[in-house]
mmCIF file of C-alpha atoms in Angstrom:
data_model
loop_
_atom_site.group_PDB
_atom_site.id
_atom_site.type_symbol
_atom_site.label_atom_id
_atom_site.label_comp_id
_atom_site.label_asym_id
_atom_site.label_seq_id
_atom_site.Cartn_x
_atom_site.Cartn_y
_atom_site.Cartn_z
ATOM 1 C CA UNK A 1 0.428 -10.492 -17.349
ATOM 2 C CA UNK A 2 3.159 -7.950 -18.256
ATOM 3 C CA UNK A 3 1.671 -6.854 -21.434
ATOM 4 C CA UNK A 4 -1.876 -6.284 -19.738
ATOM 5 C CA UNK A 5 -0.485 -3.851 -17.297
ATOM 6 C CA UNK A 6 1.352 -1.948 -19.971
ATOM 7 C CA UNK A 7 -2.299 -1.095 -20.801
ATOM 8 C CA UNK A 8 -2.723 1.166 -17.687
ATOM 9 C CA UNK A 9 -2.627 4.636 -18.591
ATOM 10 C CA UNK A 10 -1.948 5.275 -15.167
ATOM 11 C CA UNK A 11 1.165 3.063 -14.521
ATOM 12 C CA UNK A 12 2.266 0.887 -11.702
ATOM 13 C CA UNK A 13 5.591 1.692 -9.787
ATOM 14 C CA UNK A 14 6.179 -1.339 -7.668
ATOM 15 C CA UNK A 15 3.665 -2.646 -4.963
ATOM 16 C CA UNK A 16 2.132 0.517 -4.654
ATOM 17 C CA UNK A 17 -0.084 0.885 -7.109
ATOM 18 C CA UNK A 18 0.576 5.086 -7.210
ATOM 19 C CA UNK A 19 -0.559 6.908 -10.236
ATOM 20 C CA UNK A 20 2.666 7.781 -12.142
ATOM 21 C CA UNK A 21 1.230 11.326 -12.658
ATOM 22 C CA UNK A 22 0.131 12.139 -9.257
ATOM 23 C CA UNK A 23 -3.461 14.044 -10.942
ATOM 24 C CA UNK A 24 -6.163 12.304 -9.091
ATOM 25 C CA UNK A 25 -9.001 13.434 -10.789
ATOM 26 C CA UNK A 26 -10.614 10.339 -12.247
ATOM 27 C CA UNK A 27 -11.225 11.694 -15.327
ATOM 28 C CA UNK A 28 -7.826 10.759 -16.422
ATOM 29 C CA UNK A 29 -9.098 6.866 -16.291
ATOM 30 C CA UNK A 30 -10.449 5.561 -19.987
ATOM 31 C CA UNK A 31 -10.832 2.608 -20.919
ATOM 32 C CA UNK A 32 -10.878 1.476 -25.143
ATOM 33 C CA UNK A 33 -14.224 1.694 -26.390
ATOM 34 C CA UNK A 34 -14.301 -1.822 -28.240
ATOM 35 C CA UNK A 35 -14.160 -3.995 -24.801
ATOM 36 C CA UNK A 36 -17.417 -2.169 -23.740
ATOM 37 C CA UNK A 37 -19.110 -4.809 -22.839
ATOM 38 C CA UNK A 38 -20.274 -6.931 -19.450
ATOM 39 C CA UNK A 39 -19.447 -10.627 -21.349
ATOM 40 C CA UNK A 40 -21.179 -10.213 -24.430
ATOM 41 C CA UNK A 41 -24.059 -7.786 -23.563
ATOM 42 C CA UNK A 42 -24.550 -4.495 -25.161
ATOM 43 C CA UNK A 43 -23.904 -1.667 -22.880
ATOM 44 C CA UNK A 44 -23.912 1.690 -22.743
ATOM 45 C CA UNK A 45 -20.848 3.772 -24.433
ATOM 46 C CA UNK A 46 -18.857 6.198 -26.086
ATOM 47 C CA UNK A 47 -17.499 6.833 -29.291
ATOM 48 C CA UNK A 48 -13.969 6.174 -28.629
ATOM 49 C CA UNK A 49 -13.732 5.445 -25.018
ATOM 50 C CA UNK A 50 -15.124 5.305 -21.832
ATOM 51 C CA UNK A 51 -14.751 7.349 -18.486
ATOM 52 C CA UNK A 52 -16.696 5.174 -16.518
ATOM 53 C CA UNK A 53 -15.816 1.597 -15.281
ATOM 54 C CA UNK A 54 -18.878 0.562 -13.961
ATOM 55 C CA UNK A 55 -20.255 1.341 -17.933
ATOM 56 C CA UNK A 56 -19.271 -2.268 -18.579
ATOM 57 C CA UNK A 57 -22.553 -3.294 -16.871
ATOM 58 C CA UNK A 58 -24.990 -4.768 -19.311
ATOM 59 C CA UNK A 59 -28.345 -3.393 -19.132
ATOM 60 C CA UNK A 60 -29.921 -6.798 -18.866
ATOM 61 C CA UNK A 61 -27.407 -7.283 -15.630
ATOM 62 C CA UNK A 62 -28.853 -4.075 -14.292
ATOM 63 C CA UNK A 63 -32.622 -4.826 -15.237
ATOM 64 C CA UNK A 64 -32.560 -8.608 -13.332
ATOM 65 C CA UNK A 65 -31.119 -6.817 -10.677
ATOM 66 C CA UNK A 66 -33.416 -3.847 -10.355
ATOM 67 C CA UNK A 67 -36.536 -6.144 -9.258
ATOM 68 C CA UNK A 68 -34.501 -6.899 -5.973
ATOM 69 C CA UNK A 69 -34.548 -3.217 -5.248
ATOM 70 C CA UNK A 70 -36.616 -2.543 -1.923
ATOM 71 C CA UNK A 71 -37.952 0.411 -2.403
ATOM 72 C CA UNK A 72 -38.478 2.574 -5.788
ATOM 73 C CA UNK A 73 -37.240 5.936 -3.988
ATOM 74 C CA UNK A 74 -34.268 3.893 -1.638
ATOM 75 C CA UNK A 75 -31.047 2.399 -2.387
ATOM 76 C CA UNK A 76 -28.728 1.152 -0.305
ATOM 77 C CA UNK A 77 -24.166 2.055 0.292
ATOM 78 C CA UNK A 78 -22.290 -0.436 2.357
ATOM 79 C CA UNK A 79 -18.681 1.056 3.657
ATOM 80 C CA UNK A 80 -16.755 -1.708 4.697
ATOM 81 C CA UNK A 81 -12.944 -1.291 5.561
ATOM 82 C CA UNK A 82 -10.836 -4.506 5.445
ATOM 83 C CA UNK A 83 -10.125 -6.550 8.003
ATOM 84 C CA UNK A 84 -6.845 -6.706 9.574
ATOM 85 C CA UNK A 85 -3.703 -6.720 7.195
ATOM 86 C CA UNK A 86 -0.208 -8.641 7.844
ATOM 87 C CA UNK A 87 1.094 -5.160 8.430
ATOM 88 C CA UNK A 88 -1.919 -3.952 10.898
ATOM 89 C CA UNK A 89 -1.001 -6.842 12.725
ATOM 90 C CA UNK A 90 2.525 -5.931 12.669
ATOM 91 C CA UNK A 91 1.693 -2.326 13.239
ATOM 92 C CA UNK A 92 3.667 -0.961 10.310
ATOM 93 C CA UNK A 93 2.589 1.654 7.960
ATOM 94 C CA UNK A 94 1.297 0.453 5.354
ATOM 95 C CA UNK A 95 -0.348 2.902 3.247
ATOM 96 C CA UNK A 96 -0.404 1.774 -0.664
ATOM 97 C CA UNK A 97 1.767 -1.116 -0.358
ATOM 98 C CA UNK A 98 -0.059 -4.358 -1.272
ATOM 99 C CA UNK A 99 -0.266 -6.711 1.746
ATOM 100 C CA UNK A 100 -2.973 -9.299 2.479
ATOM 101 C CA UNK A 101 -5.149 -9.728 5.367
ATOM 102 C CA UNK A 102 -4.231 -12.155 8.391
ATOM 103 C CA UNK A 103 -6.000 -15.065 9.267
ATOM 104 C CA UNK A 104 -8.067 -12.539 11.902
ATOM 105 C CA UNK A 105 -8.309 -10.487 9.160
ATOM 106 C CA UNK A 106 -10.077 -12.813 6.908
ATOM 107 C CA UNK A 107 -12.832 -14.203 10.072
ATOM 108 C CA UNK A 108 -13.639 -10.058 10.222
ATOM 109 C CA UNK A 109 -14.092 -10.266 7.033
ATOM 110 C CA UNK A 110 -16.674 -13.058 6.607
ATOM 111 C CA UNK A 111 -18.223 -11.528 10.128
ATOM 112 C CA UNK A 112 -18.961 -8.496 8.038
ATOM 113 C CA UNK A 113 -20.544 -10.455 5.235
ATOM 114 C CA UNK A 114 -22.897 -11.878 8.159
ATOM 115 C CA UNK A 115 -24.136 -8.182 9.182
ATOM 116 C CA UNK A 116 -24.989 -7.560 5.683
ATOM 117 C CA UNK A 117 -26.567 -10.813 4.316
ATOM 118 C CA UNK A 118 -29.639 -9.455 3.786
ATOM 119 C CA UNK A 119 -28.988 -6.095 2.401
ATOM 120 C CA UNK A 120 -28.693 -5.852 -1.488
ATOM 121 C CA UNK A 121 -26.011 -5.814 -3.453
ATOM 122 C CA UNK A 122 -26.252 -4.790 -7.142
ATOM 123 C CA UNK A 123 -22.807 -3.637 -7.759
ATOM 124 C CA UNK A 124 -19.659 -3.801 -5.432
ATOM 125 C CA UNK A 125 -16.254 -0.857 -5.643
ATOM 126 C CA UNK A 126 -13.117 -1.886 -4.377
ATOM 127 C CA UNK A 127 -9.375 -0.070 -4.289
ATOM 128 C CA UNK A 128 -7.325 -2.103 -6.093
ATOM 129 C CA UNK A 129 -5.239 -3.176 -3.086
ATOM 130 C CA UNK A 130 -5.450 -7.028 -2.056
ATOM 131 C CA UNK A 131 -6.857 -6.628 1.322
ATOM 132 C CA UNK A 132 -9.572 -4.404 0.023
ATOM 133 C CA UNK A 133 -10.700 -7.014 -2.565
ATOM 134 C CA UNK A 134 -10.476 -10.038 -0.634
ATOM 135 C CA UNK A 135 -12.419 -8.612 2.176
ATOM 136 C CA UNK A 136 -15.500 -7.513 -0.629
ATOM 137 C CA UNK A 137 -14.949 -11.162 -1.408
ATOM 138 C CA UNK A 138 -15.299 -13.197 1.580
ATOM 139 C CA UNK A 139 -17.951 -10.755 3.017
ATOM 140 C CA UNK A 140 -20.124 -11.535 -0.181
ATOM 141 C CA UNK A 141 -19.646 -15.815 0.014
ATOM 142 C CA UNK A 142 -21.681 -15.241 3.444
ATOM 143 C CA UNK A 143 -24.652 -13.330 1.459
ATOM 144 C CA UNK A 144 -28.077 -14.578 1.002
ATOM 145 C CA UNK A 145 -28.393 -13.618 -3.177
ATOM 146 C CA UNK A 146 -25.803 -16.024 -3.651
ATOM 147 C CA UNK A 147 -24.806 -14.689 -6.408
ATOM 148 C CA UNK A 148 -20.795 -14.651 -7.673
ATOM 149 C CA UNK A 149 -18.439 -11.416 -7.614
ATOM 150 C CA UNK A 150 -16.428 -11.072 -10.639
ATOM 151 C CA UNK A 151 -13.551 -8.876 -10.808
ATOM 152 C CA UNK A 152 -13.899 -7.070 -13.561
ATOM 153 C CA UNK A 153 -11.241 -6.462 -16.381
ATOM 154 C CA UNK A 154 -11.519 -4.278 -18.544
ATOM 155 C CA UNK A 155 -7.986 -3.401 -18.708
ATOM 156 C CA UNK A 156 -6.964 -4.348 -21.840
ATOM 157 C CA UNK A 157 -9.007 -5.585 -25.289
ATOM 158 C CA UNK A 158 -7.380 -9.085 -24.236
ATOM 159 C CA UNK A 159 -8.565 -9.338 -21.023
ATOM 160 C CA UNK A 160 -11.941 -8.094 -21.783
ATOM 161 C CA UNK A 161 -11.977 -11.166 -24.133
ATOM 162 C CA UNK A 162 -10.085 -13.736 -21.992
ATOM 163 C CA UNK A 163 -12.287 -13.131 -18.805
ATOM 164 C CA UNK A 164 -15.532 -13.062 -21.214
ATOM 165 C CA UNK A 165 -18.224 -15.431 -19.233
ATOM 166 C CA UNK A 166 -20.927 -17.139 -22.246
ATOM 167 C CA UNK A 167 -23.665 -18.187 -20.118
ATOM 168 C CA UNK A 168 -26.560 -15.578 -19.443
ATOM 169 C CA UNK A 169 -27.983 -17.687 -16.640
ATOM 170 C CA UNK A 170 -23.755 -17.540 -15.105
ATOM 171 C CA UNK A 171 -23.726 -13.626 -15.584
ATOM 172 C CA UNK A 172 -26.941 -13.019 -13.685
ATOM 173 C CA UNK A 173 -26.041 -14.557 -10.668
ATOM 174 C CA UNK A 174 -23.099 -12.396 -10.514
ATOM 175 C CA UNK A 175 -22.212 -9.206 -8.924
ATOM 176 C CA UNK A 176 -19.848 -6.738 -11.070
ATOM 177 C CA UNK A 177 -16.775 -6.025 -8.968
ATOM 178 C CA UNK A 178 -15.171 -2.480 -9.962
ATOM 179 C CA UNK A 179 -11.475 -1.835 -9.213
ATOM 180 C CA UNK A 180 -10.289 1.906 -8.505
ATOM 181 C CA UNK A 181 -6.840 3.451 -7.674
ATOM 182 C CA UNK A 182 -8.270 6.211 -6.391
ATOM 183 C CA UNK A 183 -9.975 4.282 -3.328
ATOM 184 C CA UNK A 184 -6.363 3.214 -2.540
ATOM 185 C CA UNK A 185 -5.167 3.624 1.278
ATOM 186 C CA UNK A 186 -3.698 7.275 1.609
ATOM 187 C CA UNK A 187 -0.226 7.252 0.289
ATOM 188 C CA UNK A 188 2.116 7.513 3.260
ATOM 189 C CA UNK A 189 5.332 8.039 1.337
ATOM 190 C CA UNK A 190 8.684 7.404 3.550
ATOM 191 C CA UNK A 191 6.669 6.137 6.284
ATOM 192 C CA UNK A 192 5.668 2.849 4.489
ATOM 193 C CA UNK A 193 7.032 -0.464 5.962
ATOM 194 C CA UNK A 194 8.039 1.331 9.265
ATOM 195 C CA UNK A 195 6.845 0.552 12.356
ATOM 196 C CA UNK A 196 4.748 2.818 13.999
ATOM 197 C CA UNK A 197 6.078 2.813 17.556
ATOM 198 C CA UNK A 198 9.666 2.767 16.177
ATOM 199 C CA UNK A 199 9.062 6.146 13.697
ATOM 200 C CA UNK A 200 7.592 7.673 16.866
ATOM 201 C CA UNK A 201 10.890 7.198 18.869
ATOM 202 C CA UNK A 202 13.070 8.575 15.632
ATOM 203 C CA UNK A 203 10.696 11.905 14.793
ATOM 204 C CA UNK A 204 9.286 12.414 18.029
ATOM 205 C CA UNK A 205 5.524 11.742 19.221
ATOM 206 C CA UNK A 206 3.721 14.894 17.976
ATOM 207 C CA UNK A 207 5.215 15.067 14.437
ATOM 208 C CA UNK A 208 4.077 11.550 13.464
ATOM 209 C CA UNK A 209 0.768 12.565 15.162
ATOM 210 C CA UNK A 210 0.686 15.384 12.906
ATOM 211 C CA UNK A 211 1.751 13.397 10.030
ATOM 212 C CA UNK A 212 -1.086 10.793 11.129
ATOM 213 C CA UNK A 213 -3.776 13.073 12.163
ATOM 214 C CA UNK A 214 -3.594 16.585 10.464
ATOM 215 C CA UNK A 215 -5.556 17.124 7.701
ATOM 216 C CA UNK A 216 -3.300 19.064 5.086
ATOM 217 C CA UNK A 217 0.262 18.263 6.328
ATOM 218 C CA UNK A 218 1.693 15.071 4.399
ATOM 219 C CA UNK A 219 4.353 12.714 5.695
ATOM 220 C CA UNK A 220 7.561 12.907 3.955
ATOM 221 C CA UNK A 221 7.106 12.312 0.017
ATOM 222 C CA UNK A 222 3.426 11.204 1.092
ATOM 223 C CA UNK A 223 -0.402 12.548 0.945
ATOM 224 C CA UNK A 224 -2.002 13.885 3.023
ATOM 225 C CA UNK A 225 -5.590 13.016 4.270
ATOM 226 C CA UNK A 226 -6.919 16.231 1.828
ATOM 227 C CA UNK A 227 -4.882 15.097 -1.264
ATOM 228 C CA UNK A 228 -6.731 11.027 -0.176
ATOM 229 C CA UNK A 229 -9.997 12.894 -0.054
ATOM 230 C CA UNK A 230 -9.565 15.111 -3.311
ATOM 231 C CA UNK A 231 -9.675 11.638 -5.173
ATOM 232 C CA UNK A 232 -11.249 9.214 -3.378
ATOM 233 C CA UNK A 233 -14.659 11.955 -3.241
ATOM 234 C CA UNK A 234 -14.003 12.775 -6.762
ATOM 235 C CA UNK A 235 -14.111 9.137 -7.652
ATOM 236 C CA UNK A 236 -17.548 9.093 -5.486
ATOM 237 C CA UNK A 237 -18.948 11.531 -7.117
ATOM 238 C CA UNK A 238 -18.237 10.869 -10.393
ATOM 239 C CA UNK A 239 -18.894 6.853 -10.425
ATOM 240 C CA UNK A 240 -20.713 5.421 -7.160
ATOM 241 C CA UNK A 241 -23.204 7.870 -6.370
ATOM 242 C CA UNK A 242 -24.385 7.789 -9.770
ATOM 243 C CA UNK A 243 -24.919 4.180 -9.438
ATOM 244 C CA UNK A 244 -27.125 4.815 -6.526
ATOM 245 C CA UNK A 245 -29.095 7.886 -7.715
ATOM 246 C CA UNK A 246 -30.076 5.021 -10.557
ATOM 247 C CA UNK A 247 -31.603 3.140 -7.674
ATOM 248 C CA UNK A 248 -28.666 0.299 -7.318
ATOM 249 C CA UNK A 249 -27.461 -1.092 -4.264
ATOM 250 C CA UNK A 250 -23.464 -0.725 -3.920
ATOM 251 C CA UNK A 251 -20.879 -1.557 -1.516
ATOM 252 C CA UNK A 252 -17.730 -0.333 -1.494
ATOM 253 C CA UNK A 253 -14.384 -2.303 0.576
ATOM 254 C CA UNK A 254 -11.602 0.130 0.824
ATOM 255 C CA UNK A 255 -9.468 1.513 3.480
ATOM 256 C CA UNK A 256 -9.106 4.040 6.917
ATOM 257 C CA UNK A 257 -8.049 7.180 5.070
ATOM 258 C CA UNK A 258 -10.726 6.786 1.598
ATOM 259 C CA UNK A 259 -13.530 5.867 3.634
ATOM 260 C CA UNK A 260 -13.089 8.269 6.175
ATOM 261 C CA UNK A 261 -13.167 11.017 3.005
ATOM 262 C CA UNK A 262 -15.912 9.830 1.412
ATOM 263 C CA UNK A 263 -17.465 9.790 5.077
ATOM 264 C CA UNK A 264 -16.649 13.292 5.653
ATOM 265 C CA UNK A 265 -18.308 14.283 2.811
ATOM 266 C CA UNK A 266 -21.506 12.119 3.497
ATOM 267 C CA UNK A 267 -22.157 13.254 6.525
ATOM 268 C CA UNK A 268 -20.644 16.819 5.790
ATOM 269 C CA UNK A 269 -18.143 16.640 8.606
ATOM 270 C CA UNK A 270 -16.196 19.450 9.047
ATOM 271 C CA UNK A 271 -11.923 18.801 8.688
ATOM 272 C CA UNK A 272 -11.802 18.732 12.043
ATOM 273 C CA UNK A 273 -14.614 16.359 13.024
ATOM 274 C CA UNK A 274 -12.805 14.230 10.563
ATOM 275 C CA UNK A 275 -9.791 13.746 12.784
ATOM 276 C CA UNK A 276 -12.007 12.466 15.306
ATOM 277 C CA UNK A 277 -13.132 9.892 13.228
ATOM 278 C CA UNK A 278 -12.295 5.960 13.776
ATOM 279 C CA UNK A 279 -13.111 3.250 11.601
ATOM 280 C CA UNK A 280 -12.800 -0.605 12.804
ATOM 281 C CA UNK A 281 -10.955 -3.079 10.630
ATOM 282 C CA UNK A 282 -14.087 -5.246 9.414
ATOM 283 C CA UNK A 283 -16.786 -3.226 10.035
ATOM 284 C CA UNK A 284 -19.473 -2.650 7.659
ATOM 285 C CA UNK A 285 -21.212 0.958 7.721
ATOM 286 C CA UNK A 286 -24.871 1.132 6.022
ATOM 287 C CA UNK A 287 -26.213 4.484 4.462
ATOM 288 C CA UNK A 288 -29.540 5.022 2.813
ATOM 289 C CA UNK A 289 -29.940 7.309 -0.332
ATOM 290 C CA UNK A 290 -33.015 8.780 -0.352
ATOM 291 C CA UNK A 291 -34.420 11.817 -2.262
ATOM 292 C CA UNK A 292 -30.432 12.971 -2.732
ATOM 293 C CA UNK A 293 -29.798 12.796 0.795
ATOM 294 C CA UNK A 294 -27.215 10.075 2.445
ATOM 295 C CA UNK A 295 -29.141 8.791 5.895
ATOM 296 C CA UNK A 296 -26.427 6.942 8.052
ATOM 297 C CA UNK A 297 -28.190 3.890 9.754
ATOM 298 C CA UNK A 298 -24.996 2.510 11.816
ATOM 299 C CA UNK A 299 -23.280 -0.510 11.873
ATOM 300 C CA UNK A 300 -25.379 -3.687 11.668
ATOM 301 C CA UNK A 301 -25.082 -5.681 14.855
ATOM 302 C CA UNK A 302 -25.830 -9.199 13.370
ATOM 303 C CA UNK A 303 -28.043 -11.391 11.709
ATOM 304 C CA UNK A 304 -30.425 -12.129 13.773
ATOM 305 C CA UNK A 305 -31.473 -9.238 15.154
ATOM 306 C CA UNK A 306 -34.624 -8.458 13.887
ATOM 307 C CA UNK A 307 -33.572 -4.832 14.373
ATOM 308 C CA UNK A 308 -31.268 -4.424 12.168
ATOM 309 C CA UNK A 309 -33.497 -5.147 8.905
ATOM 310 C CA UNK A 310 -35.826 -2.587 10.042
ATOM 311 C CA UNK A 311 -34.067 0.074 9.069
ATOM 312 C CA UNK A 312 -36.408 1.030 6.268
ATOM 313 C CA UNK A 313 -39.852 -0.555 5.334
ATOM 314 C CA UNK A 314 -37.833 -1.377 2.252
ATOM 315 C CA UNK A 315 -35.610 -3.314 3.870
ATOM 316 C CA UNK A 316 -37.696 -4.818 6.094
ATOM 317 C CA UNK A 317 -39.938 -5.874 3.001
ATOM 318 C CA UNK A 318 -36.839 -7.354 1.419
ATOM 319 C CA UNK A 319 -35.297 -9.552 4.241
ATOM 320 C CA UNK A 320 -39.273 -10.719 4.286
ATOM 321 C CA UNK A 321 -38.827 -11.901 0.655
ATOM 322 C CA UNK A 322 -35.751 -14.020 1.403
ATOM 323 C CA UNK A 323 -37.509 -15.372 4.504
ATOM 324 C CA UNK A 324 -40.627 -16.369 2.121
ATOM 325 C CA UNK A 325 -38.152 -18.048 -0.532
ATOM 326 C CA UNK A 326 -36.495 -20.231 1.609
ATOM 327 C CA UNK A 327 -39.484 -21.460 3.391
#
């Protein structure tokens, strides 16, 4: 496993996953042009190498999945923040440090994949933090397509071979699961692994706020929630929305700090309406792209409210389909 992660042109220092470099634009991720491939398929390319993860999609993955779409002009993001960490529960801050979700954690997580059974799913983005993934993960075994996530790894020419799946039927009832750094918790520096209460007794009450809450002003040695956004909307812009401008349906598990960035700049919220802005361990959030706009629909309240498929006619049609199949 050593050897594959020597591969990373970005690094790894410790648990933390932080670029060593500390450029976020995700242009500086490239992959080796001669593990281009979604097990086997032919995909789309470059010469040399590859800027784009989610290039390792076959077309024939993304043709069986197009039929599913619900409407021609629609597509549909699912936000989902993880469910409750070991350090949530512990309320220490735990910002890029790689902790797993408690057992409260995981039900939130599977409660989430029950608000979005019926929703599509072509492709699925995750940070590469274990709490993000294994929330995508659980959420998806409660979904009615059935179909598998696969991490993805593209890391290395050897683990593009040694994860290599050689059944067509196997790789079409999967969902590609894309790994980014830059959808990473924000980085909160010398404040990671203390507890919250306890820092607020040592630095007083309205510097940790300001630390927690400001916009530009970083905690010691950390980022603050403008350097988070600068590459967790750069990484947006550069490889989701593309995906749904294409007309596929993508969900994307990462944390407080990314999602709320990627938020602001859906909804176009100003950095103050930002601070404002809460987001519940577990949670999903669905979005409709339509004619290049984002339309926020909510939170879905549960499966069987009839309600929450009618979002769109498109939706509604495909929850009907599903329905239809299984009767």
């Amino acid at each position: 496993m050593a050897a594959t992660f020597l591969n990373h042109p970005w690094g790894l220092q410790g648990s933390c996953c932080i670029p060593s470099s500390r450029k976020f634009a995700s242009s500086s991720l490239r992959f080796p042009s001669s593990s281009l491939s979604w097990h086997g398929h032919k995909v789309r390319g470059s010469s040399s190498f590859s800027d784009d993860p989610a290039a390792f999609i076959s077309d024939a993955i993304i043709s069986s999945h197009r039929h599913e779409s619900p409407s021609e002009s629609e597509s549909t993001l699912i936000l989902i923040r993880h469910g409750e960490s070991l350090w949530n529960e512990k309320n220490l801050f735990t910002g890029c440090c790689d902790v797993p979700l408690t057992r409260k954690g995981v039900e939130e997580a599977i409660e989430a994949g029950k608000r979005i059974s019926y929703i599509p799913i072509d492709i699925i983005f995750t940070s590469v933090l274990i709490r993000a993934k294994m929330t995508a993960m659980l959420s998806m075994t409660q979904h009615h397509q059935k179909k598998v996530p696969i991490i993805i790894h593209n890391e290395s020419e050897q683990a593009t071979a040694w994860t290599r799946i050689y059944s067509e039927k196997t790789t079409k009832q999967s969902i590609p699961v894309i790994t980014a750094w830059q959808l990473n918790e924000r980085m909160y520096g010398e404040l990671q692994g203390l507890n919250k209460q306890e820092t607020a007794e040592r630095y007083g009450k309205e510097k940790v706020h300001e630390w927690r809450r400001s916009f530009d002003i970083p905690p010691p040695k950390g980022e603050s929630l403008e350097m988070c956004s600068e590459r967790a909307v750069a990484y947006f812009k550069d490889f989701i929305e593309p995906q749904l401008k294409s007309g596929r349906h993508v969900m994307v598990a990462a944390h407080g700090n990314s999602l709320r960035s990627i938020i602001m700049y859906l909804e176009k919220l100003t950095s103050q309406e930002v601070m404002n802005l809460e987001l519940s361990t577990g949670v999903p959030l669905l979005y409709i792209y339509k004619e290049g706009k984002f339309i926020s629909r909510g939170s879905p309240v549960g499966t069987t409210e009839v309600g929450v498929y009618a979002y769109t006619q498109g939706l509604a049609d495909y929850r009907q389909q599903f329905d239809e199949m299984s009767h």
